[in-house]
XYZ file of C-alpha atoms in Angstrom:
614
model
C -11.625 -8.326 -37.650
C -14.409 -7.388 -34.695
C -14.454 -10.739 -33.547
C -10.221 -10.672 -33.147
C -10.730 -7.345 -31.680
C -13.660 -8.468 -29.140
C -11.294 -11.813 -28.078
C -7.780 -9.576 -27.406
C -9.946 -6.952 -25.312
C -12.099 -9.309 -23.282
C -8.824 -11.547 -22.740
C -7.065 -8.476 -21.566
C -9.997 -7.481 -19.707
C -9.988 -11.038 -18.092
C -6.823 -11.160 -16.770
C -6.268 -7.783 -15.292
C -9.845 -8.103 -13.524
C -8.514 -11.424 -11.884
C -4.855 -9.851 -11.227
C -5.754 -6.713 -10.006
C -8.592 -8.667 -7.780
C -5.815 -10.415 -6.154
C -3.307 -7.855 -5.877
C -5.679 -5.248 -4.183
C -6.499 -7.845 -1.361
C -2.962 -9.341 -0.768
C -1.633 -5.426 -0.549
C -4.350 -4.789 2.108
C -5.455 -7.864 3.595
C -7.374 -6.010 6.977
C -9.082 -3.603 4.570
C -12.735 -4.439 3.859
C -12.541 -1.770 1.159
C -9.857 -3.806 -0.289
C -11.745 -7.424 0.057
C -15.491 -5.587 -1.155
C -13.002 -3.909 -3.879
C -11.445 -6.964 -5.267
C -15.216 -9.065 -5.479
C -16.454 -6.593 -7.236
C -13.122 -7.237 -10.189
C -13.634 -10.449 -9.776
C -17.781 -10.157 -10.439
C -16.262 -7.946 -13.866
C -13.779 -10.788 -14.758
C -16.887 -13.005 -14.926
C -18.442 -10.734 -17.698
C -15.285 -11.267 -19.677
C -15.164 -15.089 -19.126
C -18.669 -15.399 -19.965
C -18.151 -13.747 -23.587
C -15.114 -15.654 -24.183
C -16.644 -18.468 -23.853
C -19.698 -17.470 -25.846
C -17.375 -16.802 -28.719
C -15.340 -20.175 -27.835
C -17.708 -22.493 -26.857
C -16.435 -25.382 -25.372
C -17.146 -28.962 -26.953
C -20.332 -30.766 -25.923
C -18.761 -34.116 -23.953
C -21.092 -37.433 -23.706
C -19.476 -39.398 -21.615
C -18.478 -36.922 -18.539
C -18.460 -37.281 -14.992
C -21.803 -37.221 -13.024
C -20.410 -33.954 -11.261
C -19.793 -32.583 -14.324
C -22.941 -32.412 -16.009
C -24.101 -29.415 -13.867
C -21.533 -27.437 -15.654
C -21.874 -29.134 -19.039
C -25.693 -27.968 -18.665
C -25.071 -24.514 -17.649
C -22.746 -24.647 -21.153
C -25.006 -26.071 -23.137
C -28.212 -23.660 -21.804
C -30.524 -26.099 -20.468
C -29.922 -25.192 -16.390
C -33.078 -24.908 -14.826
C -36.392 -23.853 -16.504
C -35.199 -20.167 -18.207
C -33.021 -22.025 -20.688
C -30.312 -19.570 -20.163
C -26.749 -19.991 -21.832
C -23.237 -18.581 -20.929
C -24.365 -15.846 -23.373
C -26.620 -14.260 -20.787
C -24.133 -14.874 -18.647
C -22.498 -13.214 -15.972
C -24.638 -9.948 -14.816
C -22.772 -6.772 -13.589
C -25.361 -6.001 -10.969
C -23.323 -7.692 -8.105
C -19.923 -5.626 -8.940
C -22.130 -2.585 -9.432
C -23.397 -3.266 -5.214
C -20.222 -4.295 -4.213
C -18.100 -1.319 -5.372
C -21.584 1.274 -4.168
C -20.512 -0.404 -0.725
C -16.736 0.878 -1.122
C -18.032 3.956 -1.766
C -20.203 4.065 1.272
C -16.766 2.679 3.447
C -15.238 5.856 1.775
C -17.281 8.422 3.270
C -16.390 10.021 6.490
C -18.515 9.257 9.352
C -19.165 5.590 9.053
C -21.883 3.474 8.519
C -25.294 4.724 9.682
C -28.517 3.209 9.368
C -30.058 4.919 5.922
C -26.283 3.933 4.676
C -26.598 0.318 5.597
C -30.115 0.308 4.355
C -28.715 1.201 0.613
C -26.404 -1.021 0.943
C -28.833 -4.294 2.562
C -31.164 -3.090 -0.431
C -28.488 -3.556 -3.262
C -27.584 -6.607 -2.100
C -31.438 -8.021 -2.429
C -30.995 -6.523 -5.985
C -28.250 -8.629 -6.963
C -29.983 -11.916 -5.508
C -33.246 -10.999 -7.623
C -31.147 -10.073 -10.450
C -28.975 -13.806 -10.279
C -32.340 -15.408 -9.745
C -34.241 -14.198 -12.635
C -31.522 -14.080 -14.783
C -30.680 -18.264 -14.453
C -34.740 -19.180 -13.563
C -36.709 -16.970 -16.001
C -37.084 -15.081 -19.290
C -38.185 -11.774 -17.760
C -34.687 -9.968 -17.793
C -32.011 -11.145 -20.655
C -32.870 -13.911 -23.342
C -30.396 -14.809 -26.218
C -31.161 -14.776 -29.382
C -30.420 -18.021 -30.623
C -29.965 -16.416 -34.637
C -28.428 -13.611 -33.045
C -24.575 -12.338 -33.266
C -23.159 -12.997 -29.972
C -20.622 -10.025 -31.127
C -22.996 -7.389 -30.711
C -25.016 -6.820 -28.088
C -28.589 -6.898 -29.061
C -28.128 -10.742 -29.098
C -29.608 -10.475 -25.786
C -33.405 -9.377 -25.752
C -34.702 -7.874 -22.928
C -37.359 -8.966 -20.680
C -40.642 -7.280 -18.981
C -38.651 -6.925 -15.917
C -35.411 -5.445 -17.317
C -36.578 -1.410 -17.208
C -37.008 -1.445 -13.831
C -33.251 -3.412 -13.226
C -32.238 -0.424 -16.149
C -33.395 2.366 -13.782
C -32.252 0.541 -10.535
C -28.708 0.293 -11.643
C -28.245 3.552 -13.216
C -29.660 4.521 -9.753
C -26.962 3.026 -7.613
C -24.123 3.938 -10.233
C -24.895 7.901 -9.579
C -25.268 7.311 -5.825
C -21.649 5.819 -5.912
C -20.472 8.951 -7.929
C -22.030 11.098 -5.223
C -20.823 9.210 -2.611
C -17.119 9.853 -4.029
C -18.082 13.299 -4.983
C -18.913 13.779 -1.127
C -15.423 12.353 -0.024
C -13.725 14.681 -2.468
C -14.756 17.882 -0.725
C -14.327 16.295 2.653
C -10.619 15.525 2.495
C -8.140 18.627 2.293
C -5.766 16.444 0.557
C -4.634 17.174 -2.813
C -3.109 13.911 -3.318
C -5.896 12.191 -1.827
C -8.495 14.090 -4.051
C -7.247 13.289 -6.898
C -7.123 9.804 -6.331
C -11.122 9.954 -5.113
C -11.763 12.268 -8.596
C -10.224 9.054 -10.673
C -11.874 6.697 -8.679
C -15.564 9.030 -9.664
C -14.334 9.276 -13.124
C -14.040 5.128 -13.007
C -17.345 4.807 -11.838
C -19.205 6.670 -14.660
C -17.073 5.299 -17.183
C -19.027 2.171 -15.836
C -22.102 3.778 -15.818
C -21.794 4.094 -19.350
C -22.211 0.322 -19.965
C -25.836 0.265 -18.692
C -27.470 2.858 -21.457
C -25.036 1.181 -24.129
C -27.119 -2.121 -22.896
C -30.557 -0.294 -22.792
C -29.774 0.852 -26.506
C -28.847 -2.577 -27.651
C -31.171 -4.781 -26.046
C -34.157 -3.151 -25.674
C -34.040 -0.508 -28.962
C -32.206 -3.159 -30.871
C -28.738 -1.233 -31.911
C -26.047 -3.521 -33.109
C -23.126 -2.210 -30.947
C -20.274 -4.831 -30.739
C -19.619 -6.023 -27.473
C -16.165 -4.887 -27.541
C -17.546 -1.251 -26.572
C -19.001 -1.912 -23.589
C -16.040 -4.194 -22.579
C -13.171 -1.776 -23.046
C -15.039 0.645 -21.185
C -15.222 -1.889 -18.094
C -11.342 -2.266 -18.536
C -10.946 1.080 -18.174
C -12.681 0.973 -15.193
C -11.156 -1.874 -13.489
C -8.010 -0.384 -13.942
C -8.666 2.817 -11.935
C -10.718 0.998 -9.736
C -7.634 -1.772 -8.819
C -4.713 1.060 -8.918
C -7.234 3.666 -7.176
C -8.192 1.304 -4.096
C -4.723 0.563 -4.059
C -3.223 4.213 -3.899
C -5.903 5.067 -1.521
C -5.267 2.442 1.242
C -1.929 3.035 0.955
C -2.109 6.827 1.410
C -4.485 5.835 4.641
C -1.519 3.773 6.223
C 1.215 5.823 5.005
C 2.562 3.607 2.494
C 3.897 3.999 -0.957
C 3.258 1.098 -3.882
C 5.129 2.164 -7.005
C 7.438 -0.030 -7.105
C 5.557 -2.740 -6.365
C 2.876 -2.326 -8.582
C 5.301 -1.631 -11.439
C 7.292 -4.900 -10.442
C 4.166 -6.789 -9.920
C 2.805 -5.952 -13.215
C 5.917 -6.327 -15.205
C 5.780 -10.181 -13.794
C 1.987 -10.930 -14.384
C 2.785 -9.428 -18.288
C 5.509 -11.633 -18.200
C 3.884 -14.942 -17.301
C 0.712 -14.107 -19.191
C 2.558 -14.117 -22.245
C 4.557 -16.671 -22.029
C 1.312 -19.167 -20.948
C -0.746 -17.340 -24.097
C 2.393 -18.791 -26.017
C 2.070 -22.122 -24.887
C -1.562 -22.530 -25.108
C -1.446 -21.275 -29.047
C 1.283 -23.814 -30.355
C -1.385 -26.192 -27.863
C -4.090 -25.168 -30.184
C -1.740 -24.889 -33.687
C -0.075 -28.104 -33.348
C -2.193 -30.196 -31.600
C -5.920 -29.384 -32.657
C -6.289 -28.526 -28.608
C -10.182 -26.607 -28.701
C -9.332 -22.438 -28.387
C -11.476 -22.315 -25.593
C -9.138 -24.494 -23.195
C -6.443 -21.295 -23.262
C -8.763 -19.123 -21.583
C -8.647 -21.863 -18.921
C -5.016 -22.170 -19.011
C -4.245 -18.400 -17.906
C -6.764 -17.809 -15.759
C -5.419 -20.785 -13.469
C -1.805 -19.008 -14.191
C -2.856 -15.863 -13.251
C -4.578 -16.860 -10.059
C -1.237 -19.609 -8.868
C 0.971 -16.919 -9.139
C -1.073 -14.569 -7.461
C -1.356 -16.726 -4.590
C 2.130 -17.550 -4.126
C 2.869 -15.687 -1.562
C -0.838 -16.637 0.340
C 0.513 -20.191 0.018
C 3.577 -19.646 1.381
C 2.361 -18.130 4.446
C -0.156 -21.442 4.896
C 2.675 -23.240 4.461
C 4.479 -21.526 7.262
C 1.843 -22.179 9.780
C 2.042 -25.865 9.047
C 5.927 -25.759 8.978
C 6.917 -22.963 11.794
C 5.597 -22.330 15.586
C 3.517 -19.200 16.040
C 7.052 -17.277 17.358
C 8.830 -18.074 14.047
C 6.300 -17.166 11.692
C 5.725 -13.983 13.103
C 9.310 -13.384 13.074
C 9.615 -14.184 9.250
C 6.526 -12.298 7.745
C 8.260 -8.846 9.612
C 11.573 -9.648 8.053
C 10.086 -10.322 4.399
C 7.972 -6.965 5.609
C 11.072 -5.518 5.963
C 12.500 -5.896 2.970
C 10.105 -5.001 1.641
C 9.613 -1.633 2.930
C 13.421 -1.026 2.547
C 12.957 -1.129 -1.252
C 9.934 1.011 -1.380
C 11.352 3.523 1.043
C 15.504 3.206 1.783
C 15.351 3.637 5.142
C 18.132 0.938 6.283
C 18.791 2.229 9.879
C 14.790 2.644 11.112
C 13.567 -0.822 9.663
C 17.430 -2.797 10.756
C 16.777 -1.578 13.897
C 12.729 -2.738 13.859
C 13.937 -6.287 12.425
C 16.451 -6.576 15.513
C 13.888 -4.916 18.524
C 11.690 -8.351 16.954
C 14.291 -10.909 16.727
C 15.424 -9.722 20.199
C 11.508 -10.485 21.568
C 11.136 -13.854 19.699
C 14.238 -15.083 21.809
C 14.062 -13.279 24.863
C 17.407 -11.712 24.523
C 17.717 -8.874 27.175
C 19.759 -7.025 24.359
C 20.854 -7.559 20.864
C 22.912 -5.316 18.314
C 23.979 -5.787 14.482
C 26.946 -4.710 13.477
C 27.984 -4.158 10.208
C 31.725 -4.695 8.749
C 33.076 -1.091 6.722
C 36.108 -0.398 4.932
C 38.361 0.192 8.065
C 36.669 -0.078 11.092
C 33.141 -1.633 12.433
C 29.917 -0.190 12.971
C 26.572 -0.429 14.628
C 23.677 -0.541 12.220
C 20.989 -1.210 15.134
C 21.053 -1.661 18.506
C 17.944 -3.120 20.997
C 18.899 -2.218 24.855
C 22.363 -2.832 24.141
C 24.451 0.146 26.126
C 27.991 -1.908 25.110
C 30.686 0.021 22.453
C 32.983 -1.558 20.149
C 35.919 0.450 20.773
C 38.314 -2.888 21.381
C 36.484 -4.921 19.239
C 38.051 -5.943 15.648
C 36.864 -7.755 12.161
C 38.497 -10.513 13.254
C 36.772 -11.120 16.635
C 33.108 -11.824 14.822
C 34.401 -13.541 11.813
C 32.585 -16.878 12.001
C 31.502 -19.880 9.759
C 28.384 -20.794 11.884
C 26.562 -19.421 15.176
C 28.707 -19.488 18.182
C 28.160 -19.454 21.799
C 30.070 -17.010 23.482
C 32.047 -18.631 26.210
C 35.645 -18.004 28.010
C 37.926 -14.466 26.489
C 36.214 -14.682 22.401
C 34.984 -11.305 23.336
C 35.420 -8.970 26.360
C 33.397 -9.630 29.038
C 32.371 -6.197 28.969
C 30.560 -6.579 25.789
C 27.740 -8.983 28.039
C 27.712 -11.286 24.752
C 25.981 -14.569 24.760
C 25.737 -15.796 20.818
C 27.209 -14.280 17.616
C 25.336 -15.286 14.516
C 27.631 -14.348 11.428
C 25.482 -12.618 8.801
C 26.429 -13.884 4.898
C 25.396 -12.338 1.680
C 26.577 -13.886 -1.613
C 29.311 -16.214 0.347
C 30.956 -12.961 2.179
C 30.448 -12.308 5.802
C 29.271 -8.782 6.049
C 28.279 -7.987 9.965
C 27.414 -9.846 12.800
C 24.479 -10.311 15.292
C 24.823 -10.522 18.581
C 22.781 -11.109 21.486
C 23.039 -10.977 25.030
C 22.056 -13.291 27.531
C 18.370 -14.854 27.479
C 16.238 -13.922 29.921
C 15.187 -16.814 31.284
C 18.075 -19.030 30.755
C 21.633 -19.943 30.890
C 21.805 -20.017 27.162
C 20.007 -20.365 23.911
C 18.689 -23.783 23.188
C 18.680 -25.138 19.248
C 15.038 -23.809 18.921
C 16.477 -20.241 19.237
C 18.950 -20.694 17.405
C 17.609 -22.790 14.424
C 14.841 -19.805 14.896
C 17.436 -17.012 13.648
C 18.728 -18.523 10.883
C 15.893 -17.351 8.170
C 16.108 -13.549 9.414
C 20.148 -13.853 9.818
C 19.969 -14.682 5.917
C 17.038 -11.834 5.195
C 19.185 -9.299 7.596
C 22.382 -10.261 5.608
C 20.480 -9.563 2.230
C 19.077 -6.220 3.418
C 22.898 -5.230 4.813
C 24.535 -6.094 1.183
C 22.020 -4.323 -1.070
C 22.307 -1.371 0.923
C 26.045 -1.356 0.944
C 26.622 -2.023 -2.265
C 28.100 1.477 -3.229
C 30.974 2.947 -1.229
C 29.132 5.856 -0.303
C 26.870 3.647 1.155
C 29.368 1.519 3.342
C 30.951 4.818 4.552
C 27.260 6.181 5.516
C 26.746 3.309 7.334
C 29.757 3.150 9.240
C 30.084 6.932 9.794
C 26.117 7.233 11.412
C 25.909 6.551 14.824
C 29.233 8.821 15.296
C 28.532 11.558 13.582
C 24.569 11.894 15.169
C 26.863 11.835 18.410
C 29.527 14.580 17.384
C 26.457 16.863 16.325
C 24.438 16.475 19.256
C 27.984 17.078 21.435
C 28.644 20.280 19.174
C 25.097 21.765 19.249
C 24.813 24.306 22.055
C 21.624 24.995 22.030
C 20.459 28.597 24.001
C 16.722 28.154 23.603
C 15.314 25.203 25.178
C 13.479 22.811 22.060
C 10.216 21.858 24.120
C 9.647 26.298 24.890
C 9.940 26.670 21.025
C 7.569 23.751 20.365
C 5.199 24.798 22.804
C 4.746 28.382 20.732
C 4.286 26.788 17.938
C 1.473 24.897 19.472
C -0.063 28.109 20.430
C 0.904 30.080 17.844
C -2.173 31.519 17.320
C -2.670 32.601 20.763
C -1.056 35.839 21.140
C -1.878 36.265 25.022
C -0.356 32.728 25.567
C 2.844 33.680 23.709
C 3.130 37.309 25.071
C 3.869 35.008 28.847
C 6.156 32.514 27.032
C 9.715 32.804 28.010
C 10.661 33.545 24.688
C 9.456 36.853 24.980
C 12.490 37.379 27.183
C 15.002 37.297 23.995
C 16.566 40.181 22.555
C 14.918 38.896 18.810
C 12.041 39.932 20.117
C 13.001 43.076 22.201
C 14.650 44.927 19.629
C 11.681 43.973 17.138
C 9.580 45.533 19.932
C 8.795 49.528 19.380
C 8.053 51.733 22.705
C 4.324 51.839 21.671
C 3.972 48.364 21.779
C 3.707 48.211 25.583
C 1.333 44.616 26.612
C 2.112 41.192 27.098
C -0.091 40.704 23.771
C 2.290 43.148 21.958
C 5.144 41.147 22.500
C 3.102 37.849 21.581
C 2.124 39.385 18.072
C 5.649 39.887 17.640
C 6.874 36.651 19.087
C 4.645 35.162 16.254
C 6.238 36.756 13.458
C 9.608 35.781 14.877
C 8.885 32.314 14.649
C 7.081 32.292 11.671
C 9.900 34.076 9.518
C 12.415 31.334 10.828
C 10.080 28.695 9.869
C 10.357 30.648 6.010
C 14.161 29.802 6.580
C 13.488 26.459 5.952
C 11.751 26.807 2.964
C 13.780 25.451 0.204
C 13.241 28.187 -2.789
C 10.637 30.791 -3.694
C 8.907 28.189 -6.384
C 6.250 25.769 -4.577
C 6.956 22.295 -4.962
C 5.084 19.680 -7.384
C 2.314 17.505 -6.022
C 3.952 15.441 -4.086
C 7.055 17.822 -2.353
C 10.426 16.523 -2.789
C 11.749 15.136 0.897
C 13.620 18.397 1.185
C 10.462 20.328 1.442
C 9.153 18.200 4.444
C 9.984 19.892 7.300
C 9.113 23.228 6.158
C 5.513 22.096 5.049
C 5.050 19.773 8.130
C 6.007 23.132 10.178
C 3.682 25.855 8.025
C 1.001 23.372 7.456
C 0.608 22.200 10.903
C 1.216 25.289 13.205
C 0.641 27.884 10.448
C -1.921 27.172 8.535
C -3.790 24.370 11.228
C -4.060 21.647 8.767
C -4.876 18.496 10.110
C -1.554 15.945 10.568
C -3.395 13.131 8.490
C -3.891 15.368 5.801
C 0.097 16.757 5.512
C 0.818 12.949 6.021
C -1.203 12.097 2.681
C 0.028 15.226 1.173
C 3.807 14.511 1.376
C 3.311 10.693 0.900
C 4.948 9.371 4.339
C 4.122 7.346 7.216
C 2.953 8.788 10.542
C 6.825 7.985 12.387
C 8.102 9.737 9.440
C 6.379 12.852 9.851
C 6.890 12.833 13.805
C 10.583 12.455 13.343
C 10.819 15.325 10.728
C 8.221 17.196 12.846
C 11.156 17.038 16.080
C 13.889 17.290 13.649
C 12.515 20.693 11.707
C 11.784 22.350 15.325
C 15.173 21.293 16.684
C 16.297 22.886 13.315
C 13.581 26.532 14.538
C 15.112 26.176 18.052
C 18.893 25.965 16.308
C 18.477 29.352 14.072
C 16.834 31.107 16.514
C 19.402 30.747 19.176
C 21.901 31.325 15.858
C 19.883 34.699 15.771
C 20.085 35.653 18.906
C 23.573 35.665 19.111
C 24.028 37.582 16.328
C 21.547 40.203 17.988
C 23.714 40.258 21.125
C 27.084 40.213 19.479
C 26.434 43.410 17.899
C 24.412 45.009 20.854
């Protein structure tokens, strides 16, 4: 029973080290906390390959390969002169530096010179560590009569107190480090995610005394112990780096870890399947499975590393560029749903990687056509029909196909699932006549990812009548808003809201909101600021949603009333009410404009009241 139980949870442990390695790099490729992050899973997936294989030994070959026998050697415990086996195996001292280095990356201020000390100084740790450990007796020896199911198989050596002490040592300085970053950050979202990550890294900490106890007292604890513990850990280590780099750029992941995970379960299973009826049917050894899904687990993590390699054997520097912000953008469509900002992203690049001078997409509705992006492109479609861009294959604009007014130069017909469903078109190059093949062969791939992105975003009605209805009704709004108070005087009080002097000389002072709020005793300019304040501070309330506060992360209808309080209000930092609500920076600065468009908008409602009856 305790040997089943020690092979499912250092299998488990095996592959989620190795997956979640992966995924935390490929998610944030420029992040050194993300590389340092995903070593250090990788160092723990060692720990759980090495007592797999203790349990599984593989067979003893005589007849192998001359590069082989280094391995077979290792295997059999004859490498070097410490006659060391796999049991000994694979310390945890380099994913114990590696993740005290994250920790120091975490910390606000940056690396200093006592910090990179600590860190040069674990490192040199490891090294002894690895070097002793395959060379020498002096830190873990196996008991060859021992239970390699419990861990006082491995005796310790004269040198493995001070290693004990050292690595509790660095496992508490990575706590503190954490610790630090938690009080530093005024995020709630963002604490939380530090608090797990410091909850992770004593859960590890826990391993080391479980060690101490079993091979230097001599406790039988099973290994098992000591290995769910370090799953636990890799798991909020891998989902905690994750979180945390995305909250730094603005990102969100859900989705994508969920899908992600759902397909490495998936795959996982179906290869443990296969490599049992291997072993059932035909006598394959057990060990060869634990082979077999760690080369599955690491393929399909690097699919999508392989096919950008691929690319820059296959595509010119333009074209490449051009496809990794399309898949990008699909990408970020499903994580967010923001069709119109990221269409019109995906057409401002297409635009540069041909050197149109202009470029629009244009999407087919119900009854009439609509523009879902435009780049430079001051045109309108008002005697343009379904019919005119209805195409089997790119076409050169030439002669009366469209009004010359329309400064067309190539239509590329945009299919999804066999049915055209918009158009792009592009005006003239810049420096030619007309696009060559290479320009045109070069839109095909995001014509096809632009077609994809149009269909699964118009699938509902609702949808296709949104899309058709937007640029039209932003105009009809802006054409209907009369606004009385100019936006850029309300959103410079806000920006010096506190100052009451600077808002008792702001023209806003001038309104009769503010006069009639005004008693005779309050005479000075500083008067009239004070109440100036109020003013705008009770119409930013008006955008408060209701009376209860929102969860942890506020609903999207709560964003421009805590983007508005928390920045000019309250004086919170803008990074920290971007991690708070979960958005990107252009997010919050278009909700920012948009809620004090919406202040501007009721006050000037409010002053008419005021005047109406006066």
């Amino acid at each position: 029973m305790l040997l089943t139980i020690t092979l499912i949870v250092n299998f488990l442990g095996l592959i989620m080290a190795l997956w979640l390695g992966f995924y935390v790099i490929t998610r944030s490729p420029r992040k050194p906390i993300a590389w340092l992050s995903g070593l250090a899973l990788w160092s723990l997936s060692g720990n759980f390959l090495n007592i797999l294989l203790a349990l599984n030994p593989p067979p003893v070959l005589e007849q192998v390969p001359s590069w082989f026998r280094i391995y077979q050697a290792f295997i059999e415990g004859n490498l070097a002169k410490g006659a060391n086996s796999w049991l000994e195996g694979w310390l945890l001292v380099p994913s114990i530096m590696l993740w005290h280095h994250v920790t120091m990356l975490m910390r606000p201020g940056g690396m200093n010179l006592w910090r990179r000390i600590r860190v040069i100084f674990g490192y040199l740790i490891s090294l002894s560590a690895i070097y002793l450990q395959v060379t020498t007796p002096y830190l873990l020896v196996a008991d060859p009569e021992g239970d390699p199911l419990y861990i006082n198989t491995l005796n310790a050596g004269s040198l493995y107190p001070i290693f004990f002490i050292l690595l509790l040592g660095y496992i508490l300085m990575s706590a503190m480090n954490l610790l630090r970053s938690v009080q530093d950050t005024s995020s709630r979202l963002m604490r939380k995610q530090l608090t797990t990550l410091v909850i992770a890294t004593l859960i590890a900490g826990m391993t080391i005394p479980l060690s101490f106890l079993g091979s230097l007292i001599g406790i039988r604890i099973p290994v098992a112990i000591p290995s769910a513990l370090l799953i636990l850990t890799l798991t909020a280590i891998g989902v905690g780096v994750t979180r945390y780099s995305a909250l730094m750029e603005g990102r969100t992941l859900r989705k994508d870890f969920l899908f992600n995970a759902i397909t490495m379960a998936g795959v996982t299973i179906l290869y443990v399947l296969v490599s049992l009826l291997s072993v059932w049917f035909f006598g394959v050894p057990p060990g060869i499975f634990v082979f077999v899904i760690m080369f599955a687990v690491i393929t399909h993590s690097l699919v999508d590393l392989v096919r950008r390699s691929v690319d820059v054997i296959v595509y010119r520097h333009e074209t490449r560029e051009l496809r990794e912000k399309l898949i990008g953008l699909a990408y970020l469509i499903s994580e967010r749903g923001g069709m119109a900002e990221y269409l019109q992203r995906a057409l401002r690049e297409i635009c540069v990687s041909v050197k149109a001078t202009s470029g629009i997409i244009v999407v087919f509705g119900e009854d009439e056509l609509q523009v879902a992006a435009r780049h430079l492109y001051q045109g309108d479609l008002n005697h343009l029909s379904e019919e005119d861009l209805k195409a089997d294959d790119v076409l050169h604009i030439e002669g009366d196909r469209l009004p010359m007014s329309m400064k067309v130069a190539l239509l590329v017909p945009l299919y999804a699932e066999g049915k055209q469903v918009g158009a792009l078109l592009l005006g003239r190059p810049k420096n030619a006549m007309r696009y060559s093949n290479t320009d045109i062969d070069r839109q095909l791939y995001p014509s096809d990812k632009l077609a994809d992105v149009i269909k699964d975003m118009t699938r509902e009605p609702e949808r296709i009548a949104l899309i058709t209805s937007l640029v039209e009704k932003e105009a009809m709004k802006r054409r209907e808003e009369v606004e009385l108070i100019d936006v850029s005087v309300v959103e410079d009080a806000l920006r010096n809201l506190s100052d009451y002097a600077y808002l008792g000389h702001s023209s806003l002072v001038s309104l009769e909101l503010v006069t009639v709020s005004t008693s005779e005793d309050l005479v000075t300019h500083i008067d009239r600021g004070k109440v100036l304040r109020n003013l705008i501070t009770d119409t930013i309330e008006k955008l408060r949603p209701s009376d209860e506060p929102p969860g942890e992360i506020p609903p999207r209808e709560w964003h421009p009333y805590v983007i508005l309080h928390d920045a000019y209000v309250m004086d919170i930092p803008n990074r920290d009410i971007i991690a708070k609500l979960y958005i990107s920076e252009g997010t919050f600065n278009r909700t920012r404009r948009s809620a004090i468009r919406a202040i501007a908008r009721a006050m000037s409602e409010m002053e008419g009241a005021v005047e109406t009856e006066t």
